[in-house]
XYZ file of C-alpha atoms in Angstrom:
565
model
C 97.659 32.176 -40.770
C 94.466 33.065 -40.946
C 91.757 30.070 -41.840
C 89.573 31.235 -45.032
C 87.098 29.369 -47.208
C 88.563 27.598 -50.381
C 87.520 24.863 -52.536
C 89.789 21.338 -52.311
C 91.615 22.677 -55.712
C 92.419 26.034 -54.294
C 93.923 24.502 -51.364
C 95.924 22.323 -53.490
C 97.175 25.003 -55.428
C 98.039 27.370 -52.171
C 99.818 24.503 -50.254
C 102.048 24.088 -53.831
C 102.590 27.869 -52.855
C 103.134 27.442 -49.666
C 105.904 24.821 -49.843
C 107.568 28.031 -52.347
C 106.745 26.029 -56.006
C 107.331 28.155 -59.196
C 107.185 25.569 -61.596
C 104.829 22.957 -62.445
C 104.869 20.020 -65.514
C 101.885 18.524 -66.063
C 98.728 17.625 -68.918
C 95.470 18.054 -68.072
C 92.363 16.152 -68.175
C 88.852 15.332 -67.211
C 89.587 13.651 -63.432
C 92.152 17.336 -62.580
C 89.699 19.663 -64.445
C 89.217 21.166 -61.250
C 92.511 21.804 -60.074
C 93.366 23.161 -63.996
C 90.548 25.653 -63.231
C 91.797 26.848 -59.802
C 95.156 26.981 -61.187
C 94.173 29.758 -64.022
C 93.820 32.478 -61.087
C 97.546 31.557 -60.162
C 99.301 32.134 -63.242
C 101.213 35.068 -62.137
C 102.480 33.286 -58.861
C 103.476 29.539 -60.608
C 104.510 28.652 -64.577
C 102.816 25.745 -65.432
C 104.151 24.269 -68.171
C 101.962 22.104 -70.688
C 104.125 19.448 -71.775
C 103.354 16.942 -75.288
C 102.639 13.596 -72.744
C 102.686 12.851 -69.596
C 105.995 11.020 -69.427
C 107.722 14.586 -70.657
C 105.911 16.379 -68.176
C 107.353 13.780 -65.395
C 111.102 13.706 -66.847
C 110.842 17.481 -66.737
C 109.750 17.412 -63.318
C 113.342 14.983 -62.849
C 115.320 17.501 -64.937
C 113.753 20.705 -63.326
C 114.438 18.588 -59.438
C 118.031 17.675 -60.412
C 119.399 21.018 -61.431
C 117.327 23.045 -59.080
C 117.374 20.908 -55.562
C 113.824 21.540 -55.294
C 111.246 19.014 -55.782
C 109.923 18.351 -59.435
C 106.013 18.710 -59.450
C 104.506 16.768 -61.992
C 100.938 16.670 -62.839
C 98.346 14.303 -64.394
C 94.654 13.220 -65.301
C 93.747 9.673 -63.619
C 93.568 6.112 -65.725
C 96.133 6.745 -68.721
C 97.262 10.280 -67.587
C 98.279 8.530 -64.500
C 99.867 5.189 -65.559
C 102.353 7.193 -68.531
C 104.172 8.768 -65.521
C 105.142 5.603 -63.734
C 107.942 5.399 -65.898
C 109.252 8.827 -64.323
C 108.129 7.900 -60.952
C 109.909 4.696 -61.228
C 112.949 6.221 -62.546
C 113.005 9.234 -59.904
C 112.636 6.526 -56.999
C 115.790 4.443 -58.160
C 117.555 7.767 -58.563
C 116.630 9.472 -55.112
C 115.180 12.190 -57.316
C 112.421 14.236 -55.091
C 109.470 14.849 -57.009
C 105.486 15.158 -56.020
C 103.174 14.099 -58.365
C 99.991 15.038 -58.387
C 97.195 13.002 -59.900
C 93.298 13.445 -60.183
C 90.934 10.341 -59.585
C 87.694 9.617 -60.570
C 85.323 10.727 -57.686
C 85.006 8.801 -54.494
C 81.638 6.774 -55.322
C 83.286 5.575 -58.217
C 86.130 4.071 -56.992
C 86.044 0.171 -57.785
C 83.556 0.228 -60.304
C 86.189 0.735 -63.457
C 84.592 3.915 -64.395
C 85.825 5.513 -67.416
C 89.533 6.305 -67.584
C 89.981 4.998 -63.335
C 93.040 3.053 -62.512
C 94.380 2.036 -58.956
C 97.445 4.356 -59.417
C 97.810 3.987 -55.325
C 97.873 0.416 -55.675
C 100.311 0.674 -58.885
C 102.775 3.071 -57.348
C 103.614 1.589 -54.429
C 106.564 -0.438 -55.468
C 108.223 2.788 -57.127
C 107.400 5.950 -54.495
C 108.873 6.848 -51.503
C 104.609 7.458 -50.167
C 101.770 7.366 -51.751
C 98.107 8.335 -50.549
C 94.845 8.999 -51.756
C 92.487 12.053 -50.779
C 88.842 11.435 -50.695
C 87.896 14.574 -48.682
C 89.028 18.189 -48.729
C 90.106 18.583 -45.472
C 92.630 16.620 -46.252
C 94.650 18.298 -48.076
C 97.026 20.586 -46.540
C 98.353 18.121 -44.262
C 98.705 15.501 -46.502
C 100.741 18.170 -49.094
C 103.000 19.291 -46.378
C 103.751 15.334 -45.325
C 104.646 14.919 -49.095
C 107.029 17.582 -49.305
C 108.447 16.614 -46.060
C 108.735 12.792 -46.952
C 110.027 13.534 -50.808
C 112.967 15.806 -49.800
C 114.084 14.367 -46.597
C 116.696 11.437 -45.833
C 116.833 9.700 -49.410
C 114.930 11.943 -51.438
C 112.292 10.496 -53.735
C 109.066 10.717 -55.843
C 105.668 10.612 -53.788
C 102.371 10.469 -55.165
C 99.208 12.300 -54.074
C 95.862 10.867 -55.941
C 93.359 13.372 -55.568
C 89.370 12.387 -56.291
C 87.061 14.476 -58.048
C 84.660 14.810 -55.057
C 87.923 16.160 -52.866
C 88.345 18.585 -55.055
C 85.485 20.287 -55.700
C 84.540 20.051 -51.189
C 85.571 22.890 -49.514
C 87.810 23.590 -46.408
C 88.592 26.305 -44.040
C 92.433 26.279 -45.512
C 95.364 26.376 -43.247
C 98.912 25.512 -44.016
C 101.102 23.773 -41.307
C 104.947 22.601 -43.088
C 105.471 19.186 -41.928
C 108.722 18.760 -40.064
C 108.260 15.227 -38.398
C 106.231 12.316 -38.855
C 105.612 9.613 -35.926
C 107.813 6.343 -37.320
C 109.604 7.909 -39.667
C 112.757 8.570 -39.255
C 114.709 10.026 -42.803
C 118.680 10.681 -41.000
C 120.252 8.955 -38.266
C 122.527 10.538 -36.394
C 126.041 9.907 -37.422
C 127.911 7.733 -34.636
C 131.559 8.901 -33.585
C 132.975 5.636 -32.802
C 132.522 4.399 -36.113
C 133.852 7.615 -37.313
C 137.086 6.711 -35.390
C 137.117 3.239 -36.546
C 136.761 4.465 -40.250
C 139.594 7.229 -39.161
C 142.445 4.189 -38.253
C 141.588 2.885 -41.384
C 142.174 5.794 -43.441
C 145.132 6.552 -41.582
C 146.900 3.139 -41.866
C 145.769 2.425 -45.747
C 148.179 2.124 -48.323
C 146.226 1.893 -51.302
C 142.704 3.466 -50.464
C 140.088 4.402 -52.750
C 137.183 6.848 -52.743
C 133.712 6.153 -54.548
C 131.351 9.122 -54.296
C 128.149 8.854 -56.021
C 125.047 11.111 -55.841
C 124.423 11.214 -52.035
C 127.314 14.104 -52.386
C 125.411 16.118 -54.384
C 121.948 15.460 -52.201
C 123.623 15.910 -49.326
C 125.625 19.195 -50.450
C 128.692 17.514 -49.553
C 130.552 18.772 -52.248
C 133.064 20.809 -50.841
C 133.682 18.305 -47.714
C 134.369 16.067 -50.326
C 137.125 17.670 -51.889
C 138.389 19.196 -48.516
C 138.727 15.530 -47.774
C 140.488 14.177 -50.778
C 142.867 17.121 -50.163
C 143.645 16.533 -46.595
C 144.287 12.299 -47.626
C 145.405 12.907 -50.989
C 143.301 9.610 -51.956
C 142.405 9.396 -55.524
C 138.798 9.326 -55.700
C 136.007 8.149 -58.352
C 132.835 8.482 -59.406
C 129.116 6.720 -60.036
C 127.413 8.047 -63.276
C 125.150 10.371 -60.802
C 128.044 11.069 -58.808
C 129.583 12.811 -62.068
C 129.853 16.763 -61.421
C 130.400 16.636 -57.632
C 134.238 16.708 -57.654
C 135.388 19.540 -60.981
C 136.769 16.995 -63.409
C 140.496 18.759 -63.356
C 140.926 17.889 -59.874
C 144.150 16.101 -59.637
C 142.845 12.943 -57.644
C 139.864 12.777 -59.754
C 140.512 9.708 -61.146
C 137.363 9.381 -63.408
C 134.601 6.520 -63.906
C 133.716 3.814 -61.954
C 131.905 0.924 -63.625
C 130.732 -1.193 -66.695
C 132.032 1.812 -69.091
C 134.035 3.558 -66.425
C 137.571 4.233 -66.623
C 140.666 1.985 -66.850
C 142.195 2.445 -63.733
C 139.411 2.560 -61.027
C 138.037 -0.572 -62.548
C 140.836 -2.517 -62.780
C 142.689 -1.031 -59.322
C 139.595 -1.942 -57.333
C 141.137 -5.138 -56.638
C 144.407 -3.779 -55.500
C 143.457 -1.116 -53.306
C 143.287 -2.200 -49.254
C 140.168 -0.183 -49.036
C 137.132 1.591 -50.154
C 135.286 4.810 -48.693
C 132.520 4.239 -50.479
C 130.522 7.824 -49.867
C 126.676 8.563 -51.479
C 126.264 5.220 -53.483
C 124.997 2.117 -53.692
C 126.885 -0.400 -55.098
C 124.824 -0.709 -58.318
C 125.597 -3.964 -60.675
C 127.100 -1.605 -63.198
C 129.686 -0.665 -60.682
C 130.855 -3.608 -58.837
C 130.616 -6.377 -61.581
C 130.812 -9.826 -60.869
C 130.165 -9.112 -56.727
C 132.526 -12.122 -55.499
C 135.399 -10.858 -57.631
C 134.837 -7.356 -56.373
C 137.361 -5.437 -53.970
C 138.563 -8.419 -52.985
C 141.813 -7.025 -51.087
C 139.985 -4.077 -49.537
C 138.482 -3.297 -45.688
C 134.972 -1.694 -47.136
C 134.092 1.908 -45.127
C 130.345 2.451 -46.278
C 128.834 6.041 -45.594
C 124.903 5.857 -46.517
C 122.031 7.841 -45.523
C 119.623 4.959 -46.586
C 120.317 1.931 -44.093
C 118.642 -0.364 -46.373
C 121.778 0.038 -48.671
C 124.449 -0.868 -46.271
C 125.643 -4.570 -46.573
C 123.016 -4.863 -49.345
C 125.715 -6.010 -52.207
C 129.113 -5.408 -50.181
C 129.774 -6.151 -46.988
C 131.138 -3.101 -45.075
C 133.634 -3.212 -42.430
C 132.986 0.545 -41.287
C 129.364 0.876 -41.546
C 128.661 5.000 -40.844
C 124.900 5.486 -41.426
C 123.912 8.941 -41.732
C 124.328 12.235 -43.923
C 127.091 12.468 -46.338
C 127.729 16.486 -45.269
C 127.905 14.877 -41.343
C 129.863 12.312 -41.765
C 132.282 14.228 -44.075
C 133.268 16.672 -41.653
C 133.781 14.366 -38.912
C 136.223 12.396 -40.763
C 137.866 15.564 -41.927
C 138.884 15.946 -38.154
C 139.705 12.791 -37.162
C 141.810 11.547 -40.396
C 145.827 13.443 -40.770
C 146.749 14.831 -43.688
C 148.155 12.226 -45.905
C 149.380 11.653 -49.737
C 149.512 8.275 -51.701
C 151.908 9.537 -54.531
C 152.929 5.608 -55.526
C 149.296 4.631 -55.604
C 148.019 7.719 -57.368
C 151.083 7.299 -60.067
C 149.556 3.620 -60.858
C 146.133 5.701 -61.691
C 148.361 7.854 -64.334
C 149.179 4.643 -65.460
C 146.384 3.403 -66.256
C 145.788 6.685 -67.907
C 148.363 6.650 -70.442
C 147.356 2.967 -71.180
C 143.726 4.265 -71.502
C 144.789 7.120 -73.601
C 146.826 5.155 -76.092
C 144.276 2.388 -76.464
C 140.699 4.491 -76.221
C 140.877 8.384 -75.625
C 142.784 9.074 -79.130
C 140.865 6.516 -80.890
C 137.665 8.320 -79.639
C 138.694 12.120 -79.047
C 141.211 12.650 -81.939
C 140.298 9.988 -84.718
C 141.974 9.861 -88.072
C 139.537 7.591 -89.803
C 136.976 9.258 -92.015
C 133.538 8.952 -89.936
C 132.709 11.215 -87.008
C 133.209 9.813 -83.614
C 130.932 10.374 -80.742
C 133.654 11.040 -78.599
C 134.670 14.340 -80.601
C 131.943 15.350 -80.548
C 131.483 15.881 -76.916
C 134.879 16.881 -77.008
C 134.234 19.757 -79.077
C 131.052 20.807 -77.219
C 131.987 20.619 -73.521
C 135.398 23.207 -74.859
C 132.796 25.307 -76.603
C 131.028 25.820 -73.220
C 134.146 25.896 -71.624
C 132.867 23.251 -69.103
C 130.002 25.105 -67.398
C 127.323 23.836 -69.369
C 124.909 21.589 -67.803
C 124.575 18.588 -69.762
C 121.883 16.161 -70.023
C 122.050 12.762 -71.922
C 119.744 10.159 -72.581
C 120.383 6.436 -72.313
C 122.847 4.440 -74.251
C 126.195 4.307 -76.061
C 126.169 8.200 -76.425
C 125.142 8.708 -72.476
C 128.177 6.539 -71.947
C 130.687 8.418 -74.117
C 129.274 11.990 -72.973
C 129.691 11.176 -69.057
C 133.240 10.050 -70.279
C 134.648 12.700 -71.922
C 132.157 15.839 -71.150
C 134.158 17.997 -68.595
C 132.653 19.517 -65.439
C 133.460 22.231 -63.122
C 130.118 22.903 -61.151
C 128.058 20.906 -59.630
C 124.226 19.776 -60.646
C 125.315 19.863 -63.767
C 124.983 16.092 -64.851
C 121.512 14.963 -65.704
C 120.803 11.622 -66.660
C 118.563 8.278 -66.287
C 120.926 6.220 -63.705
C 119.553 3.047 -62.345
C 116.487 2.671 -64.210
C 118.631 3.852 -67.630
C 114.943 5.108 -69.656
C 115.421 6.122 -73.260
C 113.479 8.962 -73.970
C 114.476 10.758 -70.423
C 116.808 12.755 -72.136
C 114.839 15.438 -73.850
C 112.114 16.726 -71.297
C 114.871 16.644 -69.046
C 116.539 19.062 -70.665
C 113.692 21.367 -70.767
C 113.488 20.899 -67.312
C 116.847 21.269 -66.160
C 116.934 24.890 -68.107
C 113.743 26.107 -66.244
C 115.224 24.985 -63.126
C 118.682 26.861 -64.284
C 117.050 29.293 -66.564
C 121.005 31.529 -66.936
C 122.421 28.142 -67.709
C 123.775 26.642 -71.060
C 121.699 23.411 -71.096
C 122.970 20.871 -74.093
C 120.608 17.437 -74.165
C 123.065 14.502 -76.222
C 120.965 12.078 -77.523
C 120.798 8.818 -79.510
C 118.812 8.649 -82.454
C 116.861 5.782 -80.847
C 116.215 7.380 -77.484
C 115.169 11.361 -79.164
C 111.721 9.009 -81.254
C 110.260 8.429 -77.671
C 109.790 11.579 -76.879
C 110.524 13.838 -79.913
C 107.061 15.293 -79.350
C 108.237 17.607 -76.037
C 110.042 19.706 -79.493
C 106.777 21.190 -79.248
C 107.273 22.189 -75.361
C 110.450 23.677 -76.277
C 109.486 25.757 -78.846
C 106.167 26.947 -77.361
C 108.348 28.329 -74.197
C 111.341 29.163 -76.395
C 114.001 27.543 -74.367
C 117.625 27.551 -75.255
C 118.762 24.618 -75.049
C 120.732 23.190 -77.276
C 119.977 19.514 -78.683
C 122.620 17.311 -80.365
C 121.810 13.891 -81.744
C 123.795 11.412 -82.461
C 122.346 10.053 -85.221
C 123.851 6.214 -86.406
C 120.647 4.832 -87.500
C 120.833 1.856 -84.917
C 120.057 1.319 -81.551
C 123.521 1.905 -81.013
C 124.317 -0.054 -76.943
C 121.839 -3.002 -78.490
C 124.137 -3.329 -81.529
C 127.397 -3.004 -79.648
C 126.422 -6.103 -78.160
C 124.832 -8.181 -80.553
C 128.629 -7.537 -82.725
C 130.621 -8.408 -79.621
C 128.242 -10.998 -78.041
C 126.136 -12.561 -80.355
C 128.301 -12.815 -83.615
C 126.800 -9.601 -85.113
C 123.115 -10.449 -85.271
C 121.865 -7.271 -85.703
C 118.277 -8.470 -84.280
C 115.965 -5.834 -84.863
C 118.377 -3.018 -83.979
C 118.639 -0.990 -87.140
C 116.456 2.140 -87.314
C 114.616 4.015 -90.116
C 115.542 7.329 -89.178
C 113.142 10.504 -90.338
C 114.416 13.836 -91.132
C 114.737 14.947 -87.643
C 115.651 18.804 -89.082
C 112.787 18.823 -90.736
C 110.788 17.784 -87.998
C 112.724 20.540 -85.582
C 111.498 23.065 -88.215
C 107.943 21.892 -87.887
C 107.812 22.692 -84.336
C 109.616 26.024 -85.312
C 112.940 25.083 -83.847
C 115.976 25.987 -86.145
C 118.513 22.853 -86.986
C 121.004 21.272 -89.773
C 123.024 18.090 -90.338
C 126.846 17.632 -90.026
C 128.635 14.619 -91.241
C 132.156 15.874 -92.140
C 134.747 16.484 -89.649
C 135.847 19.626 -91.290
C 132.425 21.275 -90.756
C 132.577 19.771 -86.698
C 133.771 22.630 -85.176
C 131.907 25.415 -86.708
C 128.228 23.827 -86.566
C 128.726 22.863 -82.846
C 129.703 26.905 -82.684
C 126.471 27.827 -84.568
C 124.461 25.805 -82.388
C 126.079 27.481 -79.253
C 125.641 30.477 -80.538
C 122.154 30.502 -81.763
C 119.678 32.637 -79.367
C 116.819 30.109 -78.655
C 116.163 26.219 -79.127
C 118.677 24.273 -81.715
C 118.725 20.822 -83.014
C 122.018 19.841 -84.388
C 121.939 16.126 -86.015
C 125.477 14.727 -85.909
C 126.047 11.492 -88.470
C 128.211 9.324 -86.679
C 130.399 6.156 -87.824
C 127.569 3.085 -87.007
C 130.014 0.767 -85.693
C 131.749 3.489 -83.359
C 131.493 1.406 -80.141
C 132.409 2.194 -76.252
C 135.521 1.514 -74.630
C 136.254 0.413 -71.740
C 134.111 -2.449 -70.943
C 133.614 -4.701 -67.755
C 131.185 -7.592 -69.906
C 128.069 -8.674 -67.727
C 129.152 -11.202 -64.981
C 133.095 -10.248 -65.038
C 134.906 -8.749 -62.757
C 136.550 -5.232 -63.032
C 139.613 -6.461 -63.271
C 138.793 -8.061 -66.717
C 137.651 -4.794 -68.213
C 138.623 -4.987 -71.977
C 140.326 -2.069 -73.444
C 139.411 -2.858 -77.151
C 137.709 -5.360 -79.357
C-alpha cells in the first residue's frame, strides 16, 4: 500500500483495521486521549463499546474472543486504567484466550518519575501475557501491532499487551501495514512427528479400557469434527475439561461428561481403571487430576499439546505428540482401525445410573420445597433447545450449569477456567453476544459473583443487548459455604451476603426483570425471560444449602469422589 502521513493514533487505529477488527472494549482516559480522538473519525468502520470499568471492558474482550475466534481488543488509560485489566489479562493468559490490549502511558520523558496516574504496566504484565512491549516512538507502530496479532493468535493463543506513550501517539509516521507471519525465535507449532503418531496408534489399537480427555485446544485448534470422527472410528468414550465443554454435542453417545473436582461419576472414578489416556487440548489442571500420585495409575499416558511447556508438566506421558490438535487428529484417524469398547463404555452407563439415582434427580427433578439450581438450568438449556450460548460466572452455579446445561454447537461455553474470577461472568456475556450477535446468549450467575461487576447493566442497556441474565440468588457465597459446612463444621466465616434488590437495580439501568421463588412459577418466568425482545434479568431464589455433587475433596484422588454428604 501506499505510505501516507498519519499521526501515531491514526496508525494505531488503521493497523486495528488492518488486522479486520470490528469491535473494540475499552474506557478512556487522559494517557489514550489521543487515540479516543483518532478513533471518533472511525466510527462507521469499528463499534467501540464504552464499558462501566475497565475489568468489564477486558472480560468483554474474553467473551467477544471466545465466541468469535477473533482476538478480544481491550482498551485502557495508563496507572489505574491499566492495572484493573490485569485481572482479565491474567485470566485470558491461563485460558489461552487471544486478546490485545491496548494501553496509553504517560509520555516518554516522564517515564520513572511517578507522574500522575503512571504505572510500569510492562513490568506488571509480564508474568500474565503471552508479549508485552512498550512504544515510545511512532514509527513503531505498525510493526509492533502486526507482531501482536501474530503472537496473540498463533500456537497457544493468549493476551498481549501494547503500552503506548503519549509522545508516540501524538508523532507522526509515513503509515504502512505489513501482517506479521514469522518472528526470528519464535516458533508457535511444531510440526507433528509420525513416529510418535504410530507409537500412539499401537496403543490405541491394543487398549482395552482407553479414555479420551479433550479440553479447549479442540476448540482453538478447530478440531472439533476430527474429534468426533475419531471417537467414532475407536468407539472410546471420551470426556471433557470445563473449557473443553461444547466441543463434542453433549448427546453424543461416548460423551461421557465431566472430568474433575465436580465432574462426573464415572470419568472420575474410571480414571484409575482405564489402561490409557489420550489426553487431547489440556493441561492437566489440579481440578482435573486430583491428588497427582493417585492419578491414572493403571494407564500408558498419550499427551497431544500444542504448548511443549505442558507436556510432562503434572503427568508423565508415554506418547508425547507435540503439535496442533487438528494435525495430530487426522493422523491418528489414519493410522488407528476402527474399534468399539462396548464392556468398558457399559461401566460408564453404570456409573450413570449410580450418578442419576444419587445426584441428577436430587438436583434436576427435586421434590423438596426450595428451588434447585440444577432445575433451573434444566429448564433453560430445553427452553433454548440447546443452542444457546451460555456463559457462567465462578462458583457453585458455574459448576451446576457446565453439568447439566446441554450443548450442540461449539463456542458456546464461556467461562473463567483456570484463574476461576467472580465477576467474569457478566461482561462476558455482553461480549460473547457482540461476537455472536444472532445468538441466544444466557449469563448464570451467583449472587456473589453479579456485585463485582453489576455496573456493566449499564453497558447492556446502553447497546440494548439481548441477553438474558439469570441469578442465582442464595444470599451466600455459595462454593465458600459449601465448604465451610462440609470442611470446617459449618463456620459460616464471613460468607453470608446482604443481597440488594437486584430487579430494582436492573430497572435503574432500564433493563426489565422479576423474582421467582416457587417452582410452580419456574417454567413460565424462564419462558418470559426467553421471550422478552432485549436485555432481561431474572433473579431465581434458590434453597441456601443446595450444594454440588459430585466431589473429588482437595488432595484426594478421583477415585474417592463422594457422591453425597
Amino acid at each position: 500500500m501506499t505510505a501516507k502521513k498519519v499521526t501515531g493514533s491514526q496508525a494505531l487505529i488503521l493497523s486495528l483495521l488492518e488486522e479486520g477488527v470490528d469491535t473494540i472494549f475499552g474506557y478512556p482516559g487522559g494517557a489514550i486521549m489521543p487515540v479516543y480522538d483518532a478513533l471518533y473519525d472511525f466510527k462507521k468502520e469499528v463499534n467501540h463499546i464504552l464499558t462501566r470499568h475497565e475489568q468489564g471492558a477486558v472480560h468483554g474482550a474474553q467473551g467477544y474472543a471466545r465466541v468469535s475466534g477473533k482476538p478480544g481488543i481491550c482498551f485502557a488509560t495508563s496507572g489505574p486504567g491499566a492495572t484493573n485489566i490485569m485481572t482479565g489479562i491474567a485470566d485470558a493468559m491461563i485460558d489461552s484466550t487471544p486478546l490485545v490490549c491496548i494501553t496509553g502511558q504517560v509520555a516518554s520523558p516522564l517515564l520513572g518519575t511517578d507522574a500522575f496516574q503512571e504505572s510500569d504496566i510492562v513490568g506488571m504484565s509480564i508474568p500474565v501475557t503471552k508479549w508485552n512491549y512498550q512504544i515510545t516512538c511512532a514509527e513503531e507502530i505498525p510493526e509492533v501491532l502486526a507482531q501482536a496479532f501474530y503472537i496473540a493468535t498463533s500456537g497457544r493463543p493468549g493476551p498481549v499487551l501494547i503500552d503506548l506513550t503519549k509522545d508516540a501517539q501524538f508523532g507522526e509516521l509515513d503509515f504502512e501495514y505489513e501482517k506479521c507471519t514469522k518472528i526470528r525465535s519464535y516458533v508457535p507449532e511444531t510440526h507433528v512427528d509420525p513416529q510418535q503418531i504410530k507409537a500412539a496408534a499401537e496403543l490405541i489399537d491394543t487398549a482395552k479400557k482407553p479414555l479420551i480427555l479433550f479440553g479447549h485446544g479442540i476448540i482453538i485448534g478447530h478440531a472439533e469434527e476430527e474429534l468426533k470422527t475419531f471417537i467414532d472410528k475407536t468407539g472410546i468414550p471420551a470426556a471433557w475439561t470445563l473449557l473443553g465443554l461444547s466441543a463434542l454435542p453433549t448427546e453424543h453417545e461416548l460423551n461421557v461428561g465431566m472430568l474433575g473436582m465436580h465432574g462426573n461419576y464415572g470419568p472420575n472414578v474410571l480414571t484409575n481403571e482405564a489402561d490409557l489416556i489420550i489426553a487431547v487440548g489440556m493441561r492437566f489442571d489440579d481440578r482435573v487430576t486430583g491428588k497427582v500420585s493417585e492419578y491414572a495409575t493403571n494407564a500408558k499416558v498419550i499427551h497431544i499439546e500444542i504448548d511443549p511447556a505442558e507436556i510432562n508438566k503434572i503427568i508423565k506421558a508415554d506418547v508425547p505428540i507435540i503439535g496442533d490438535s487438528k494435525k495430530a487428529l487426522k493422523m491418528l484417524i489414519a493410522n488407528v482401525a476402527e474399534n468399539k469398547h462396548d464392556d468398558w463404555v457399559a461401566e460408564f452407563k453404570k456409573c450413570d445410573a449410580t450418578e442419576n439415582e444419587k445426584v441428577w434427580q436430587k438436583d434436576l427433578y427435586p421434590t423438596k420445597p426450595g428451588l434447585t439450581m440444577g432445575e433451573v438450568i434444566r429448564i433453560t438449556s430445553e427452553k433454548t433447545n440447546h443452542e444457546a450460548i451460555l456463559v457462567t460466572d465462578v462458583g457453585q452455579h458455574q459448576m451446576i450449569a457446565q453439568r447439566y446445561f446441554k450443548f450442540k454447537n461449539s463456542r458456546s461455553n464461556v467461562t473463567s477456567g483456570g484463574l476461576g474470577t467472580m465477576g467474569f461472568g457478566l461482561p462476558a456475556s455482553m461480549g460473547a453476544q457482540f461476537g455472536a450477535p444472532d445468538k441466544t446468549v444466557v449469563a448464570v450467575i451467583g449472587d456473589g459473583g453479579f456485585q463485582m461487576t453489576i455496573q456493566e447493566l449499564g453497558t447492556i442497556a446502553q447497546n440494548n443487548l439481548p441477553v438474558k441474565i439469570i441469578v442465582l440468588n442464595n444470599n451466600f457465597l455459595g462454593m465458600v459455604r459449601q465448604w465451610q459446612e462440609m470442611f470446617f463444621e459449618k463456620r459460616y466465616s464471613f460468607t453470608e451476603l446482604q443481597n440488594p434488590n437486584f430487579i430494582m437495580i436492573g430497572k435503574g439501568f432500564g433493563i426489565d426483570g422479576h423474582t421467582v421463588s416457587e417452582r410452580e412459577n419456574l417454567e413460565d418466568s424462564i419462558q418470559k425471560m426467553i421471550d422478552h425482545d432485549g436485555p432481561y434479568l431474572l433473579e431465581v431464589t434458590i434453597e441456601q444449602e443446595d450444594n454440588v455433587f459430585p466431589m473429588v475433596p482437595t488432595g484426594a484422588s478421583v477415585s474417592d469422589i463422594i457422591l453425597e454428604a
